Amino acid sequence: MIADESPTFALITPEEAAKRLCVSKKTLLGFVQDGSIPKIPIGRGKKRERCAFDPADIEAFARSRKQFETPKCQSSNAKAKRSTATTSSSPVVDLRAELARRTAAKQKK
């Protein structure tokens, strides 16, 4: 194969990949860490590993994250009207009157 016939394989830096996805570099590296985006290690360093990205992988990730708004169903969106009728069989207690009765009972002692 002649050198001129070889396919071009241009990698992009993490900064460029983050810019294409409209996210921060930290968010991009989070996607890499959880396995959502593959990285290509560059260099031989062990302490501070450098990486690059294939533009096709970045585009595939963006396409996989695309979301469409679906219209909500009108019938399941309607809320039931609240009932104002009391269904409890407990008596209604006037708390202020009860407090006044207890205070009066204490003063008589």
Coordinates of N, CA and C in Angstrom, one line a residue:
M1 N 0.8 -1.2 0.0 CA 0.0 0.0 0.0 C 0.9 1.2 0.0
I2 N 0.6 2.2 -0.8 CA 1.4 3.4 -0.9 C 0.9 4.3 0.2
A3 N 1.8 5.2 0.7 CA 1.5 6.1 1.8 C 0.3 7.0 1.4
D4 N 0.2 7.4 0.2 CA -0.9 8.3 -0.2 C -2.2 7.7 -0.2
E5 N -2.3 6.4 -0.3 CA -3.5 5.6 -0.3 C -4.1 5.3 1.1
S6 N -3.3 5.5 2.1 CA -3.7 5.1 3.5 C -4.9 6.0 3.9
P7 N -5.9 5.4 4.6 CA -7.0 6.3 5.1 C -6.5 7.2 6.2
T8 N -7.1 8.4 6.2 CA -6.8 9.3 7.2 C -7.5 9.0 8.5
F9 N -6.9 9.1 9.6 CA -7.4 8.7 10.9 C -7.1 9.8 11.8
A10 N -7.9 10.8 11.9 CA -7.6 12.0 12.7 C -8.3 11.8 14.1
L11 N -7.5 11.9 15.1 CA -8.1 11.8 16.5 C -8.3 13.3 17.0
I12 N -9.2 13.4 18.0 CA -9.4 14.7 18.5 C -9.1 14.7 20.0
T13 N -8.7 15.8 20.6 CA -8.3 15.9 22.0 C -9.6 15.9 22.8
P14 N -9.4 15.7 24.1 CA -10.5 15.7 25.0 C -11.2 17.1 25.0
E15 N -10.5 18.1 24.9 CA -11.1 19.5 24.8 C -12.0 19.6 23.6
E16 N -11.5 19.1 22.5 CA -12.3 19.2 21.2 C -13.5 18.3 21.3
A17 N -13.4 17.1 21.9 CA -14.5 16.2 22.1 C -15.6 16.8 23.0
A18 N -15.1 17.4 24.1 CA -16.1 18.1 25.0 C -16.8 19.2 24.3
K19 N -16.1 20.0 23.5 CA -16.7 21.1 22.8 C -17.7 20.6 21.8
R20 N -17.4 19.5 21.1 CA -18.4 19.0 20.2 C -19.7 18.5 20.9
L21 N -19.5 18.0 22.1 CA -20.7 17.5 22.8 C -21.4 18.6 23.7
C22 N -20.8 19.8 23.7 CA -21.3 20.9 24.5 C -21.3 20.6 26.0
V23 N -20.3 19.9 26.5 CA -20.1 19.6 27.9 C -18.7 20.0 28.3
S24 N -18.5 19.9 29.6 CA -17.2 20.2 30.2 C -16.3 19.0 30.0
K25 N -15.0 19.3 30.1 CA -14.0 18.2 30.0 C -14.2 17.2 31.1
K26 N -14.6 17.7 32.3 CA -14.9 16.8 33.4 C -16.0 15.9 33.2
T27 N -17.1 16.4 32.6 CA -18.3 15.6 32.2 C -17.9 14.5 31.2
L28 N -17.1 14.9 30.2 CA -16.6 14.0 29.1 C -15.9 12.9 29.8
L29 N -14.9 13.2 30.7 CA -14.2 12.1 31.3 C -15.0 11.2 32.2
G30 N -16.1 11.8 32.7 CA -17.1 10.9 33.4 C -17.8 9.9 32.5
F31 N -18.1 10.4 31.3 CA -18.7 9.4 30.3 C -17.7 8.4 29.9
V32 N -16.4 8.7 29.9 CA -15.3 7.8 29.5 C -15.2 6.8 30.7
Q33 N -15.2 7.3 31.9 CA -15.1 6.4 33.1 C -16.2 5.4 33.2
D34 N -17.4 5.8 32.9 CA -18.6 4.8 33.0 C -18.7 4.0 31.8
G35 N -17.9 4.2 30.8 CA -17.9 3.3 29.6 C -18.8 3.7 28.5
S36 N -19.3 4.9 28.6 CA -20.3 5.4 27.5 C -19.5 5.8 26.3
I37 N -18.3 6.3 26.4 CA -17.5 6.8 25.3 C -16.1 6.1 25.3
P38 N -15.7 5.5 24.2 CA -14.4 4.8 24.2 C -13.3 5.9 24.1
K39 N -12.2 5.6 24.7 CA -11.0 6.5 24.5 C -9.9 5.7 23.9
I40 N -8.9 6.5 23.4 CA -7.7 5.9 22.8 C -6.5 6.4 23.5
P41 N -5.8 5.6 24.3 CA -4.7 6.0 25.1 C -3.6 6.5 24.1
I42 N -3.0 7.6 24.5 CA -1.9 8.2 23.7 C -0.6 8.2 24.6
G43 N 0.5 7.9 24.0 CA 1.7 7.9 24.8 C 1.9 6.7 25.7
R44 N 3.0 6.7 26.5 CA 3.3 5.6 27.3 C 3.3 5.9 28.8
G45 N 2.8 7.1 29.1 CA 2.8 7.5 30.5 C 1.9 6.7 31.4
K46 N 2.3 6.4 32.6 CA 1.5 5.6 33.5 C 0.9 6.5 34.6
K47 N 1.5 7.6 35.0 CA 1.0 8.4 36.0 C -0.1 9.3 35.5
R48 N 0.1 10.0 34.4 CA -0.9 10.9 33.8 C -1.1 10.4 32.4
E49 N -2.0 9.5 32.3 CA -2.4 9.0 30.9 C -3.0 10.0 30.1
R50 N -2.6 10.1 28.9 CA -3.2 11.0 27.9 C -4.1 10.2 27.0
C51 N -5.2 10.8 26.6 CA -6.1 10.0 25.7 C -6.6 11.0 24.6
A52 N -7.1 10.3 23.5 CA -7.7 11.0 22.4 C -9.0 10.3 22.0
F53 N -9.7 10.9 21.2 CA -11.0 10.3 20.8 C -11.2 10.2 19.3
D54 N -11.9 9.2 18.8 CA -12.3 9.1 17.4 C -13.5 9.9 17.2
P55 N -13.5 10.8 16.3 CA -14.7 11.7 16.0 C -16.0 10.9 15.8
A56 N -15.8 9.7 15.1 CA -17.0 8.8 14.9 C -17.6 8.3 16.2
D57 N -16.8 8.0 17.2 CA -17.3 7.6 18.5 C -18.1 8.7 19.2
I58 N -17.6 10.0 19.0 CA -18.2 11.1 19.7 C -19.6 11.3 19.0
E59 N -19.6 11.3 17.7 CA -20.9 11.5 16.9 C -21.9 10.3 17.3
A60 N -21.4 9.1 17.4 CA -22.3 8.0 17.7 C -22.9 8.2 19.1
F61 N -22.0 8.6 20.0 CA -22.5 8.9 21.4 C -23.6 10.0 21.4
A62 N -23.3 11.0 20.6 CA -24.3 12.1 20.6 C -25.6 11.6 20.0
R63 N -25.6 10.8 18.9 CA -26.8 10.3 18.3 C -27.5 9.3 19.3
S64 N -26.8 8.6 20.1 CA -27.4 7.7 21.0 C -28.1 8.4 22.2
R65 N -27.7 9.6 22.4 CA -28.3 10.4 23.5 C -29.4 11.3 23.1
K66 N -29.7 11.3 21.8 CA -30.8 12.2 21.3 C -32.1 11.7 21.8
Q67 N -32.9 12.7 22.3 CA -34.2 12.4 22.8 C -35.3 13.2 22.1
F68 N -36.4 12.6 22.0 CA -37.5 13.3 21.4 C -38.6 13.5 22.5
E69 N -39.2 14.6 22.5 CA -40.4 14.9 23.4 C -41.6 14.2 22.8
T70 N -42.2 13.3 23.6 CA -43.4 12.7 23.2 C -44.6 13.4 23.8
P71 N -45.6 13.6 23.1 CA -46.8 14.3 23.7 C -47.4 13.4 24.7
K72 N -47.8 14.0 25.8 CA -48.4 13.3 26.9 C -49.8 13.0 26.6
C73 N -50.3 11.8 27.0 CA -51.6 11.4 26.7 C -52.6 12.2 27.5
Q74 N -53.6 12.8 26.8 CA -54.6 13.7 27.4 C -55.4 12.9 28.5
S75 N -55.7 11.7 28.2 CA -56.6 11.0 29.1 C -56.0 10.6 30.4
S76 N -54.7 10.3 30.4 CA -54.0 10.0 31.7 C -53.5 11.2 32.4
N77 N -53.5 12.3 31.8 CA -53.0 13.6 32.3 C -54.0 14.3 33.2
A78 N -55.3 13.9 33.0 CA -56.4 14.6 33.8 C -56.3 14.2 35.3
K79 N -56.4 15.2 36.1 CA -56.4 14.9 37.6 C -57.8 14.8 38.1
A80 N -58.0 14.0 39.0 CA -59.4 13.8 39.6 C -59.6 15.0 40.5
K81 N -60.9 15.4 40.6 CA -61.3 16.5 41.5 C -61.2 16.0 42.9
R82 N -60.8 16.8 43.8 CA -60.7 16.4 45.2 C -62.1 16.5 45.8
S83 N -62.4 15.5 46.7 CA -63.7 15.5 47.4 C -63.5 16.3 48.6
T84 N -64.6 17.1 48.9 CA -64.5 18.0 50.1 C -65.3 17.3 51.2
A85 N -66.0 16.2 51.0 CA -66.7 15.6 52.0 C -65.8 14.9 53.0
T86 N -66.1 14.9 54.3 CA -65.3 14.3 55.3 C -65.7 12.8 55.3
T87 N -64.7 11.9 55.2 CA -65.0 10.5 55.3 C -64.6 9.9 56.6
S88 N -64.0 10.7 57.5 CA -63.6 10.2 58.8 C -64.8 10.2 59.7
S89 N -64.8 9.2 60.6 CA -65.9 9.2 61.6 C -65.4 9.8 62.9
S90 N -64.3 10.4 63.0 CA -63.8 11.0 64.2 C -64.5 12.4 64.4
P91 N -64.7 12.7 65.7 CA -65.4 14.0 65.9 C -64.4 15.2 65.7
V92 N -65.0 16.3 65.4 CA -64.2 17.5 65.2 C -63.9 18.1 66.5
V93 N -62.7 18.4 66.8 CA -62.3 19.0 68.1 C -61.8 20.4 67.9
D94 N -62.3 21.3 68.8 CA -61.9 22.7 68.8 C -60.7 22.8 69.7
L95 N -59.5 22.9 69.1 CA -58.3 22.9 69.9 C -58.1 24.1 70.9
R96 N -58.6 25.2 70.5 CA -58.5 26.4 71.4 C -59.4 26.2 72.6
A97 N -60.6 25.7 72.4 CA -61.5 25.4 73.5 C -60.9 24.4 74.4
E98 N -60.3 23.4 73.9 CA -59.7 22.3 74.7 C -58.5 22.9 75.5
L99 N -57.7 23.8 74.9 CA -56.6 24.4 75.6 C -57.1 25.3 76.7
A100 N -58.2 26.0 76.4 CA -58.8 26.9 77.5 C -59.3 26.1 78.6
R101 N -60.0 25.0 78.3 CA -60.5 24.1 79.4 C -59.4 23.6 80.2
R102 N -58.3 23.1 79.7 CA -57.2 22.6 80.4 C -56.5 23.7 81.3
T103 N -56.4 24.9 80.7 CA -55.8 26.0 81.5 C -56.6 26.3 82.7
A104 N -58.0 26.4 82.5 CA -58.9 26.7 83.6 C -58.8 25.6 84.6
A105 N -58.7 24.4 84.3 CA -58.6 23.3 85.2 C -57.4 23.4 86.1
K106 N -56.3 23.8 85.5 CA -55.0 23.9 86.2 C -55.1 25.1 87.2
Q107 N -55.8 26.2 86.8 CA -55.9 27.3 87.7 C -56.7 27.1 88.9
K108 N -57.7 26.2 88.8 CA -58.6 25.8 89.9 C -57.9 25.0 91.0
K109 N -56.9 24.3 90.6 CA -56.2 23.4 91.6 C -55.4 24.2 92.6

